[in-house]
PDB file of C-alpha atoms in Angstrom:
ATOM      1  CA  MET A   1      22.828 119.854  30.867  1.00  0.00           C
ATOM      2  CA  VAL A   2      24.934 122.710  32.086  1.00  0.00           C
ATOM      3  CA  VAL A   3      25.107 121.145  35.545  1.00  0.00           C
ATOM      4  CA  GLU A   4      25.980 117.729  34.191  1.00  0.00           C
ATOM      5  CA  GLY A   5      28.699 119.207  31.981  1.00  0.00           C
ATOM      6  CA  ARG A   6      30.255 121.002  34.920  1.00  0.00           C
ATOM      7  CA  THR A   7      30.226 117.772  36.954  1.00  0.00           C
ATOM      8  CA  LEU A   8      31.922 115.862  34.161  1.00  0.00           C
ATOM      9  CA  THR A   9      34.564 118.554  33.931  1.00  0.00           C
ATOM     10  CA  LEU A  10      35.345 118.298  37.674  1.00  0.00           C
ATOM     11  CA  ARG A  11      35.559 114.518  37.492  1.00  0.00           C
ATOM     12  CA  THR A  12      37.900 114.753  34.545  1.00  0.00           C
ATOM     13  CA  ARG A  13      40.182 117.147  36.469  1.00  0.00           C
ATOM     14  CA  TYR A  14      40.135 114.888  39.562  1.00  0.00           C
ATOM     15  CA  TRP A  15      41.122 111.769  37.675  1.00  0.00           C
ATOM     16  CA  GLY A  16      43.817 113.712  35.858  1.00  0.00           C
ATOM     17  CA  LEU A  17      45.403 114.964  39.058  1.00  0.00           C
ATOM     18  CA  LEU A  18      45.272 111.471  40.526  1.00  0.00           C
ATOM     19  CA  ALA A  19      47.045 110.054  37.518  1.00  0.00           C
ATOM     20  CA  VAL A  20      49.805 112.676  37.802  1.00  0.00           C
ATOM     21  CA  ALA A  21      50.305 111.863  41.471  1.00  0.00           C
ATOM     22  CA  ILE A  22      50.657 108.159  40.737  1.00  0.00           C
ATOM     23  CA  VAL A  23      53.245 108.852  38.073  1.00  0.00           C
ATOM     24  CA  VAL A  24      55.279 111.042  40.452  1.00  0.00           C
ATOM     25  CA  MET A  25      55.168 108.474  43.246  1.00  0.00           C
ATOM     26  CA  THR A  26      56.181 105.692  40.910  1.00  0.00           C
ATOM     27  CA  ALA A  27      59.198 107.701  39.802  1.00  0.00           C
ATOM     28  CA  CYS A  28      60.404 107.910  43.390  1.00  0.00           C
ATOM     29  CA  GLY A  29      60.981 104.153  43.660  1.00  0.00           C
ATOM     30  CA  ASP A  30      59.263 100.981  44.591  1.00  0.00           C
ATOM     31  CA  ASN A  31      58.318 102.213  48.068  1.00  0.00           C
ATOM     32  CA  PRO A  32      58.051 106.007  48.117  1.00  0.00           C
ATOM     33  CA  LEU A  33      56.549 106.076  51.636  1.00  0.00           C
ATOM     34  CA  ALA A  34      59.247 103.956  53.216  1.00  0.00           C
ATOM     35  CA  SER A  35      61.159 106.905  54.714  1.00  0.00           C
ATOM     36  CA  LEU A  36      58.109 108.737  55.989  1.00  0.00           C
ATOM     37  CA  GLY A  37      58.483 107.639  59.570  1.00  0.00           C
ATOM     38  CA  GLY A  38      62.238 108.037  59.605  1.00  0.00           C
ATOM     39  CA  ARG A  39      62.458 111.656  58.649  1.00  0.00           C
ATOM     40  CA  SER A  40      61.513 113.037  62.026  1.00  0.00           C
ATOM     41  CA  SER A  41      64.362 111.177  63.707  1.00  0.00           C
ATOM     42  CA  GLY A  42      66.738 112.669  61.210  1.00  0.00           C
ATOM     43  CA  TRP A  43      66.383 116.163  62.592  1.00  0.00           C
ATOM     44  CA  ILE A  44      65.081 115.789  66.165  1.00  0.00           C
ATOM     45  CA  ASN A  45      68.167 115.443  68.404  1.00  0.00           C
ATOM     46  CA  GLU A  46      67.914 112.539  70.826  1.00  0.00           C
ATOM     47  CA  PRO A  47      68.889 113.558  74.403  1.00  0.00           C
ATOM     48  CA  GLU A  48      72.315 112.353  75.507  1.00  0.00           C
ATOM     49  CA  VAL A  49      72.513 110.851  78.989  1.00  0.00           C
ATOM     50  CA  THR A  50      75.844 111.625  80.597  1.00  0.00           C
ATOM     51  CA  THR A  51      76.918 109.513  83.564  1.00  0.00           C
ATOM     52  CA  THR A  52      79.519 110.879  85.954  1.00  0.00           C
ATOM     53  CA  THR A  53      81.496 108.563  88.219  1.00  0.00           C
ATOM     54  CA  ARG A  54      82.678 110.312  91.369  1.00  0.00           C
ATOM     55  CA  PRO A  55      85.913 109.028  92.886  1.00  0.00           C
ATOM     56  CA  GLN A  56      85.343 107.182  96.143  1.00  0.00           C
ATOM     57  CA  VAL A  57      86.670 109.109  99.114  1.00  0.00           C
ATOM     58  CA  ASP A  58      87.748 107.070 102.128  1.00  0.00           C
ATOM     59  CA  LEU A  59      86.738 109.090 105.166  1.00  0.00           C
ATOM     60  CA  PRO A  60      88.899 108.693 108.276  1.00  0.00           C
ATOM     61  CA  THR A  61      87.537 106.253 110.840  1.00  0.00           C
ATOM     62  CA  THR A  62      90.012 106.882 113.667  1.00  0.00           C
ATOM     63  CA  ILE A  63      92.092 109.677 115.142  1.00  0.00           C
ATOM     64  CA  GLU A  64      95.281 109.675 117.179  1.00  0.00           C
ATOM     65  CA  PHE A  65      94.632 109.420 120.886  1.00  0.00           C
ATOM     66  CA  THR A  66      97.081 112.246 121.514  1.00  0.00           C
ATOM     67  CA  ASP A  67      94.527 114.560 119.875  1.00  0.00           C
ATOM     68  CA  LEU A  68      92.004 113.932 122.651  1.00  0.00           C
ATOM     69  CA  LYS A  69      91.549 115.972 125.813  1.00  0.00           C
ATOM     70  CA  TRP A  70      91.578 114.325 129.244  1.00  0.00           C
ATOM     71  CA  PHE A  71      88.580 115.442 131.282  1.00  0.00           C
ATOM     72  CA  ASN A  72      90.368 114.876 134.617  1.00  0.00           C
ATOM     73  CA  ASP A  73      93.792 116.066 133.549  1.00  0.00           C
ATOM     74  CA  GLY A  74      93.588 119.053 135.903  1.00  0.00           C
ATOM     75  CA  ILE A  75      92.853 117.174 139.108  1.00  0.00           C
ATOM     76  CA  VAL A  76      95.434 118.198 141.690  1.00  0.00           C
ATOM     77  CA  THR A  77      96.979 115.219 143.404  1.00  0.00           C
ATOM     78  CA  GLY A  78      99.580 114.626 146.056  1.00  0.00           C
ATOM     79  CA  ASP A  79     102.530 112.285 145.885  1.00  0.00           C
ATOM     80  CA  LEU A  80     102.209 110.009 142.848  1.00  0.00           C
ATOM     81  CA  LEU A  81     105.041 107.749 143.992  1.00  0.00           C
ATOM     82  CA  ASP A  82     102.920 105.993 146.647  1.00  0.00           C
ATOM     83  CA  PRO A  83     100.023 103.974 145.121  1.00  0.00           C
ATOM     84  CA  THR A  84      98.408 103.450 148.549  1.00  0.00           C
ATOM     85  CA  GLN A  85      98.339 107.174 149.228  1.00  0.00           C
ATOM     86  CA  VAL A  86      96.955 107.843 145.736  1.00  0.00           C
ATOM     87  CA  VAL A  87      94.058 105.455 146.368  1.00  0.00           C
ATOM     88  CA  ALA A  88      93.356 107.225 149.660  1.00  0.00           C
ATOM     89  CA  ASN A  89      93.410 110.614 147.951  1.00  0.00           C
ATOM     90  CA  VAL A  90      90.999 109.471 145.275  1.00  0.00           C
ATOM     91  CA  PHE A  91      88.696 107.837 147.822  1.00  0.00           C
ATOM     92  CA  ALA A  92      88.568 111.104 149.791  1.00  0.00           C
ATOM     93  CA  ARG A  93      86.819 112.827 146.873  1.00  0.00           C
ATOM     94  CA  ARG A  94      84.180 110.127 146.534  1.00  0.00           C
ATOM     95  CA  GLU A  95      80.619 111.347 146.114  1.00  0.00           C
ATOM     96  CA  GLY A  96      78.688 108.113 146.525  1.00  0.00           C
ATOM     97  CA  ASP A  97      79.642 106.003 143.491  1.00  0.00           C
ATOM     98  CA  ARG A  98      82.529 103.591 143.657  1.00  0.00           C
ATOM     99  CA  PHE A  99      83.560 104.847 140.200  1.00  0.00           C
ATOM    100  CA  ILE A 100      85.503 107.947 141.288  1.00  0.00           C
ATOM    101  CA  GLN A 101      86.897 110.588 138.960  1.00  0.00           C
ATOM    102  CA  ALA A 102      90.676 110.298 138.845  1.00  0.00           C
ATOM    103  CA  SER A 103      93.428 111.759 136.725  1.00  0.00           C
ATOM    104  CA  PRO A 104      95.197 109.508 134.225  1.00  0.00           C
ATOM    105  CA  PHE A 105      98.395 110.086 136.215  1.00  0.00           C
ATOM    106  CA  GLU A 106      96.788 108.646 139.353  1.00  0.00           C
ATOM    107  CA  ILE A 107      95.550 105.637 137.394  1.00  0.00           C
ATOM    108  CA  ALA A 108      99.002 105.057 135.895  1.00  0.00           C
ATOM    109  CA  THR A 109     100.442 104.995 139.428  1.00  0.00           C
ATOM    110  CA  VAL A 110      97.839 102.660 140.920  1.00  0.00           C
ATOM    111  CA  VAL A 111      97.693 100.247 137.955  1.00  0.00           C
ATOM    112  CA  PRO A 112     101.296  99.879 136.763  1.00  0.00           C
ATOM    113  CA  GLY A 113     101.629  98.340 133.335  1.00  0.00           C
ATOM    114  CA  LEU A 114      98.192  99.510 132.201  1.00  0.00           C
ATOM    115  CA  VAL A 115      98.115  99.902 128.429  1.00  0.00           C
ATOM    116  CA  PHE A 116      95.905 102.136 126.367  1.00  0.00           C
ATOM    117  CA  PRO A 117      94.864 102.387 122.684  1.00  0.00           C
ATOM    118  CA  THR A 118      96.783 104.830 120.528  1.00  0.00           C
ATOM    119  CA  VAL A 119      93.720 105.518 118.348  1.00  0.00           C
ATOM    120  CA  ALA A 120      90.105 106.443 119.029  1.00  0.00           C
ATOM    121  CA  PRO A 121      86.921 106.572 116.940  1.00  0.00           C
ATOM    122  CA  HIS A 122      86.696 109.493 114.581  1.00  0.00           C
ATOM    123  CA  SER A 123      84.706 112.409 116.078  1.00  0.00           C
ATOM    124  CA  ALA A 124      85.872 111.553 119.595  1.00  0.00           C
ATOM    125  CA  GLU A 125      87.136 114.569 121.549  1.00  0.00           C
ATOM    126  CA  TRP A 126      87.312 113.757 125.261  1.00  0.00           C
ATOM    127  CA  VAL A 127      88.385 110.997 127.642  1.00  0.00           C
ATOM    128  CA  SER A 128      86.986 110.568 131.140  1.00  0.00           C
ATOM    129  CA  SER A 129      88.956 108.490 133.659  1.00  0.00           C
ATOM    130  CA  GLN A 130      87.954 106.816 136.905  1.00  0.00           C
ATOM    131  CA  LEU A 131      89.367 104.554 139.587  1.00  0.00           C
ATOM    132  CA  VAL A 132      86.995 102.012 141.109  1.00  0.00           C
ATOM    133  CA  ILE A 133      87.228 101.862 144.904  1.00  0.00           C
ATOM    134  CA  GLU A 134      85.044  99.760 147.184  1.00  0.00           C
ATOM    135  CA  ASN A 135      83.143 101.090 150.206  1.00  0.00           C
ATOM    136  CA  ASN A 136      85.957  99.962 152.501  1.00  0.00           C
ATOM    137  CA  GLY A 137      88.445 102.190 150.673  1.00  0.00           C
ATOM    138  CA  ARG A 138      90.220  99.355 148.933  1.00  0.00           C
ATOM    139  CA  LEU A 139      90.892  99.306 145.235  1.00  0.00           C
ATOM    140  CA  SER A 140      88.431  97.138 143.330  1.00  0.00           C
ATOM    141  CA  ALA A 141      89.694  94.347 141.110  1.00  0.00           C
ATOM    142  CA  GLN A 142      86.573  93.945 138.941  1.00  0.00           C
ATOM    143  CA  PRO A 143      87.025  96.465 137.358  1.00  0.00           C
ATOM    144  CA  THR A 144      89.891  98.583 138.636  1.00  0.00           C
ATOM    145  CA  ALA A 145      89.785 101.515 136.224  1.00  0.00           C
ATOM    146  CA  ALA A 146      87.368 102.816 133.633  1.00  0.00           C
ATOM    147  CA  PHE A 147      87.730 105.217 130.739  1.00  0.00           C
ATOM    148  CA  GLY A 148      85.023 106.822 128.635  1.00  0.00           C
ATOM    149  CA  ILE A 149      85.585 108.111 125.119  1.00  0.00           C
ATOM    150  CA  TRP A 150      83.255 110.981 124.286  1.00  0.00           C
ATOM    151  CA  SER A 151      82.303 113.107 121.298  1.00  0.00           C
ATOM    152  CA  ALA A 152      81.327 115.954 123.653  1.00  0.00           C
ATOM    153  CA  VAL A 153      82.401 117.209 127.066  1.00  0.00           C
ATOM    154  CA  PRO A 154      81.770 114.242 129.391  1.00  0.00           C
ATOM    155  CA  TYR A 155      78.418 114.169 131.177  1.00  0.00           C
ATOM    156  CA  THR A 156      77.015 117.168 129.283  1.00  0.00           C
ATOM    157  CA  ARG A 157      75.041 114.931 126.936  1.00  0.00           C
ATOM    158  CA  SER A 158      73.419 111.516 127.182  1.00  0.00           C
ATOM    159  CA  ARG A 159      75.846 108.616 127.374  1.00  0.00           C
ATOM    160  CA  THR A 160      73.983 106.784 124.608  1.00  0.00           C
ATOM    161  CA  VAL A 161      74.652 109.713 122.288  1.00  0.00           C
ATOM    162  CA  ALA A 162      78.018 111.186 123.256  1.00  0.00           C
ATOM    163  CA  GLN A 163      79.843 108.349 125.004  1.00  0.00           C
ATOM    164  CA  MET A 164      81.174 106.417 122.021  1.00  0.00           C
ATOM    165  CA  ALA A 165      83.203 103.750 123.807  1.00  0.00           C
ATOM    166  CA  ILE A 166      84.093 102.509 127.288  1.00  0.00           C
ATOM    167  CA  LEU A 167      87.293 100.760 128.303  1.00  0.00           C
ATOM    168  CA  GLN A 168      87.317  98.902 131.614  1.00  0.00           C
ATOM    169  CA  VAL A 169      90.483  97.407 133.057  1.00  0.00           C
ATOM    170  CA  ALA A 170      90.436  94.643 135.672  1.00  0.00           C
ATOM    171  CA  ILE A 171      93.338  93.160 137.594  1.00  0.00           C
ATOM    172  CA  ASP A 172      92.875  89.457 136.849  1.00  0.00           C
ATOM    173  CA  PRO A 173      96.214  87.592 137.045  1.00  0.00           C
ATOM    174  CA  GLU A 174      94.627  84.152 137.551  1.00  0.00           C
ATOM    175  CA  THR A 175      92.601  84.201 134.331  1.00  0.00           C
ATOM    176  CA  ALA A 176      95.429  85.919 132.454  1.00  0.00           C
ATOM    177  CA  ALA A 177      97.735  83.027 133.330  1.00  0.00           C
ATOM    178  CA  GLU A 178      95.086  80.450 132.485  1.00  0.00           C
ATOM    179  CA  VAL A 179      94.223  81.624 128.972  1.00  0.00           C
ATOM    180  CA  ILE A 180      97.802  81.323 127.750  1.00  0.00           C
ATOM    181  CA  LEU A 181      98.035  77.622 128.609  1.00  0.00           C
ATOM    182  CA  PRO A 182      98.011  75.221 125.626  1.00  0.00           C
ATOM    183  CA  GLU A 183      94.891  73.451 126.933  1.00  0.00           C
ATOM    184  CA  ALA A 184      93.085  76.674 127.865  1.00  0.00           C
ATOM    185  CA  ASP A 185      89.377  76.989 127.186  1.00  0.00           C
ATOM    186  CA  LEU A 186      89.084  79.871 124.737  1.00  0.00           C
ATOM    187  CA  SER A 187      85.404  79.384 123.947  1.00  0.00           C
ATOM    188  CA  CYS A 188      82.922  82.229 123.995  1.00  0.00           C
ATOM    189  CA  ALA A 189      81.213  80.757 127.050  1.00  0.00           C
ATOM    190  CA  ARG A 190      83.964  82.236 129.201  1.00  0.00           C
ATOM    191  CA  PHE A 191      82.792  85.828 128.688  1.00  0.00           C
ATOM    192  CA  ALA A 192      79.373  85.658 127.016  1.00  0.00           C
ATOM    193  CA  GLU A 193      76.459  87.240 128.873  1.00  0.00           C
ATOM    194  CA  ASP A 194      72.696  86.946 128.665  1.00  0.00           C
ATOM    195  CA  THR A 195      72.583  89.888 126.247  1.00  0.00           C
ATOM    196  CA  THR A 196      75.204  88.393 123.920  1.00  0.00           C
ATOM    197  CA  GLU A 197      73.693  87.579 120.532  1.00  0.00           C
ATOM    198  CA  GLU A 198      76.856  86.659 118.654  1.00  0.00           C
ATOM    199  CA  CYS A 199      80.336  85.675 119.747  1.00  0.00           C
ATOM    200  CA  SER A 200      83.589  84.898 117.978  1.00  0.00           C
ATOM    201  CA  VAL A 201      87.252  84.556 118.892  1.00  0.00           C
ATOM    202  CA  LEU A 202      89.756  86.663 116.955  1.00  0.00           C
ATOM    203  CA  THR A 203      93.505  87.044 116.841  1.00  0.00           C
ATOM    204  CA  ILE A 204      94.592  90.686 116.826  1.00  0.00           C
ATOM    205  CA  ASP A 205      98.258  91.601 117.037  1.00  0.00           C
ATOM    206  CA  ASP A 206      99.051  88.111 118.370  1.00  0.00           C
ATOM    207  CA  LYS A 207      96.432  88.524 121.106  1.00  0.00           C
ATOM    208  CA  THR A 208      93.388  86.330 121.603  1.00  0.00           C
ATOM    209  CA  VAL A 209      90.368  88.614 121.534  1.00  0.00           C
ATOM    210  CA  TRP A 210      86.789  87.658 122.324  1.00  0.00           C
ATOM    211  CA  ARG A 211      84.237  89.617 120.273  1.00  0.00           C
ATOM    212  CA  LEU A 212      80.768  89.795 121.864  1.00  0.00           C
ATOM    213  CA  ALA A 213      77.948  91.441 119.921  1.00  0.00           C
ATOM    214  CA  SER A 214      74.651  92.582 121.418  1.00  0.00           C
ATOM    215  CA  ARG A 215      71.884  94.966 120.427  1.00  0.00           C
ATOM    216  CA  SER A 216      73.596  97.864 122.169  1.00  0.00           C
ATOM    217  CA  GLY A 217      77.033  97.388 120.624  1.00  0.00           C
ATOM    218  CA  ILE A 218      80.182  95.293 120.511  1.00  0.00           C
ATOM    219  CA  THR A 219      82.553  94.340 123.342  1.00  0.00           C
ATOM    220  CA  LEU A 220      86.111  93.136 122.826  1.00  0.00           C
ATOM    221  CA  VAL A 221      87.847  91.264 125.657  1.00  0.00           C
ATOM    222  CA  TRP A 222      91.572  90.533 125.812  1.00  0.00           C
ATOM    223  CA  PHE A 223      94.470  90.200 128.267  1.00  0.00           C
ATOM    224  CA  GLU A 224      97.775  92.019 128.476  1.00  0.00           C
ATOM    225  CA  GLY A 225     100.003  91.145 131.375  1.00  0.00           C
ATOM    226  CA  ALA A 226      97.921  90.570 134.493  1.00  0.00           C
ATOM    227  CA  ASN A 227      95.138  92.860 133.339  1.00  0.00           C
ATOM    228  CA  ARG A 228      91.909  92.080 131.520  1.00  0.00           C
ATOM    229  CA  TYR A 229      90.616  94.702 129.088  1.00  0.00           C
ATOM    230  CA  GLU A 230      87.000  95.067 128.048  1.00  0.00           C
ATOM    231  CA  LEU A 231      86.369  97.603 125.288  1.00  0.00           C
ATOM    232  CA  PHE A 232      82.725  98.364 124.566  1.00  0.00           C
ATOM    233  CA  GLY A 233      81.696 100.371 121.514  1.00  0.00           C
ATOM    234  CA  ARG A 234      78.164 101.549 120.944  1.00  0.00           C
ATOM    235  CA  ILE A 235      76.239 100.321 117.937  1.00  0.00           C
ATOM    236  CA  PHE A 236      77.356 103.284 115.810  1.00  0.00           C
ATOM    237  CA  VAL A 237      81.072 102.537 116.321  1.00  0.00           C
ATOM    238  CA  PRO A 238      82.309 100.103 113.618  1.00  0.00           C
ATOM    239  CA  SER A 239      83.758  96.825 114.800  1.00  0.00           C
ATOM    240  CA  ALA A 240      86.864  97.453 112.691  1.00  0.00           C
ATOM    241  CA  VAL A 241      87.573 100.603 114.716  1.00  0.00           C
ATOM    242  CA  LEU A 242      87.348  98.707 118.008  1.00  0.00           C
ATOM    243  CA  GLU A 243      89.634  96.008 116.648  1.00  0.00           C
ATOM    244  CA  GLU A 244      92.163  98.639 115.600  1.00  0.00           C
ATOM    245  CA  MET A 245      92.023 100.090 119.108  1.00  0.00           C
ATOM    246  CA  ALA A 246      92.616  96.676 120.686  1.00  0.00           C
ATOM    247  CA  GLY A 247      95.591  96.063 118.412  1.00  0.00           C
ATOM    248  CA  SER A 248      97.316  99.399 118.984  1.00  0.00           C
ATOM    249  CA  THR A 249      97.907  99.584 122.727  1.00  0.00           C
ATOM    250  CA  VAL A 250     100.916 101.130 124.462  1.00  0.00           C
ATOM    251  CA  PRO A 251     101.653 101.916 128.129  1.00  0.00           C
ATOM    252  CA  LEU A 252      99.373 104.678 129.381  1.00  0.00           C
ATOM    253  CA  THR A 253     102.354 106.765 130.409  1.00  0.00           C
ATOM    254  CA  GLU A 254     103.386 107.064 126.750  1.00  0.00           C
ATOM    255  CA  ILE A 255     100.075 108.729 125.850  1.00  0.00           C
ATOM    256  CA  LEU A 256     100.039 111.283 128.652  1.00  0.00           C
ATOM    257  CA  VAL A 257     101.191 114.816 127.988  1.00  0.00           C
ATOM    258  CA  PRO A 258     105.017 114.970 127.769  1.00  0.00           C
ATOM    259  CA  GLY A 259     106.503 116.394 130.947  1.00  0.00           C
ATOM    260  CA  SER A 260     103.413 115.650 133.021  1.00  0.00           C
ATOM    261  CA  THR A 261     104.438 112.064 133.747  1.00  0.00           C
ATOM    262  CA  SER A 262     107.808 112.770 135.286  1.00  0.00           C
ATOM    263  CA  SER A 263     106.524 111.777 138.725  1.00  0.00           C
ATOM    264  CA  VAL A 264     104.702 108.675 137.501  1.00  0.00           C
ATOM    265  CA  PRO A 265     106.641 105.448 138.122  1.00  0.00           C
ATOM    266  CA  ALA A 266     107.696 103.691 134.935  1.00  0.00           C
ATOM    267  CA  SER A 267     105.511 100.705 134.140  1.00  0.00           C
TER     268      SER A 267
END
């Protein structure tokens, strides 16, 4: 009986505590557990995600051509007033290739009226210059002069890496006269090659410019005076930079170092 009495006493206490709990919960409202899940969010701070918008910086894509160094600027030449003698002097230093290193002053004498871009691709530092002379000592017409634009001292690194662009100038008065005729054929077929993958005809600074794209880069072709200009930029040179170069040409003598062109005939 003692055991049974103790059991009854425990049961009585249990049911009493349960009844008290029910009364307390009822006093708290119709749904006393409704805020149970929301309490944690009331004191745990949610992380704030801060987004920062950086202002877009337009990096330069070109530099002034006057900032470049001419690789052959120091070549000593004779009389620059006689184009025939200049060609002979250049031919005398030939080392096997018909593309012969020549100073820009010699080129300005031999190819009067030659124009040159006033800007170059950003990161360019040097310009190489050559006259093209055939085996018989006569000046070539296709092309006549060539210029390389380099990001390093010319010929010290691979052309595919350091030679950013190449400008070739050809004396081509017949085609130059033809393309300005009203009925002239200005289609891409005139200059497209087997490697050309895309071709279009542009107008840049009132000049008709043929744009030829290949896997290795982009070539722009245009005429000024009797000369044909072909500007090739490697695949890493933006087309917009080449187009800016084609649209910003001035006589070569205006780009040469002041005072150094006094003996160069005016174009």
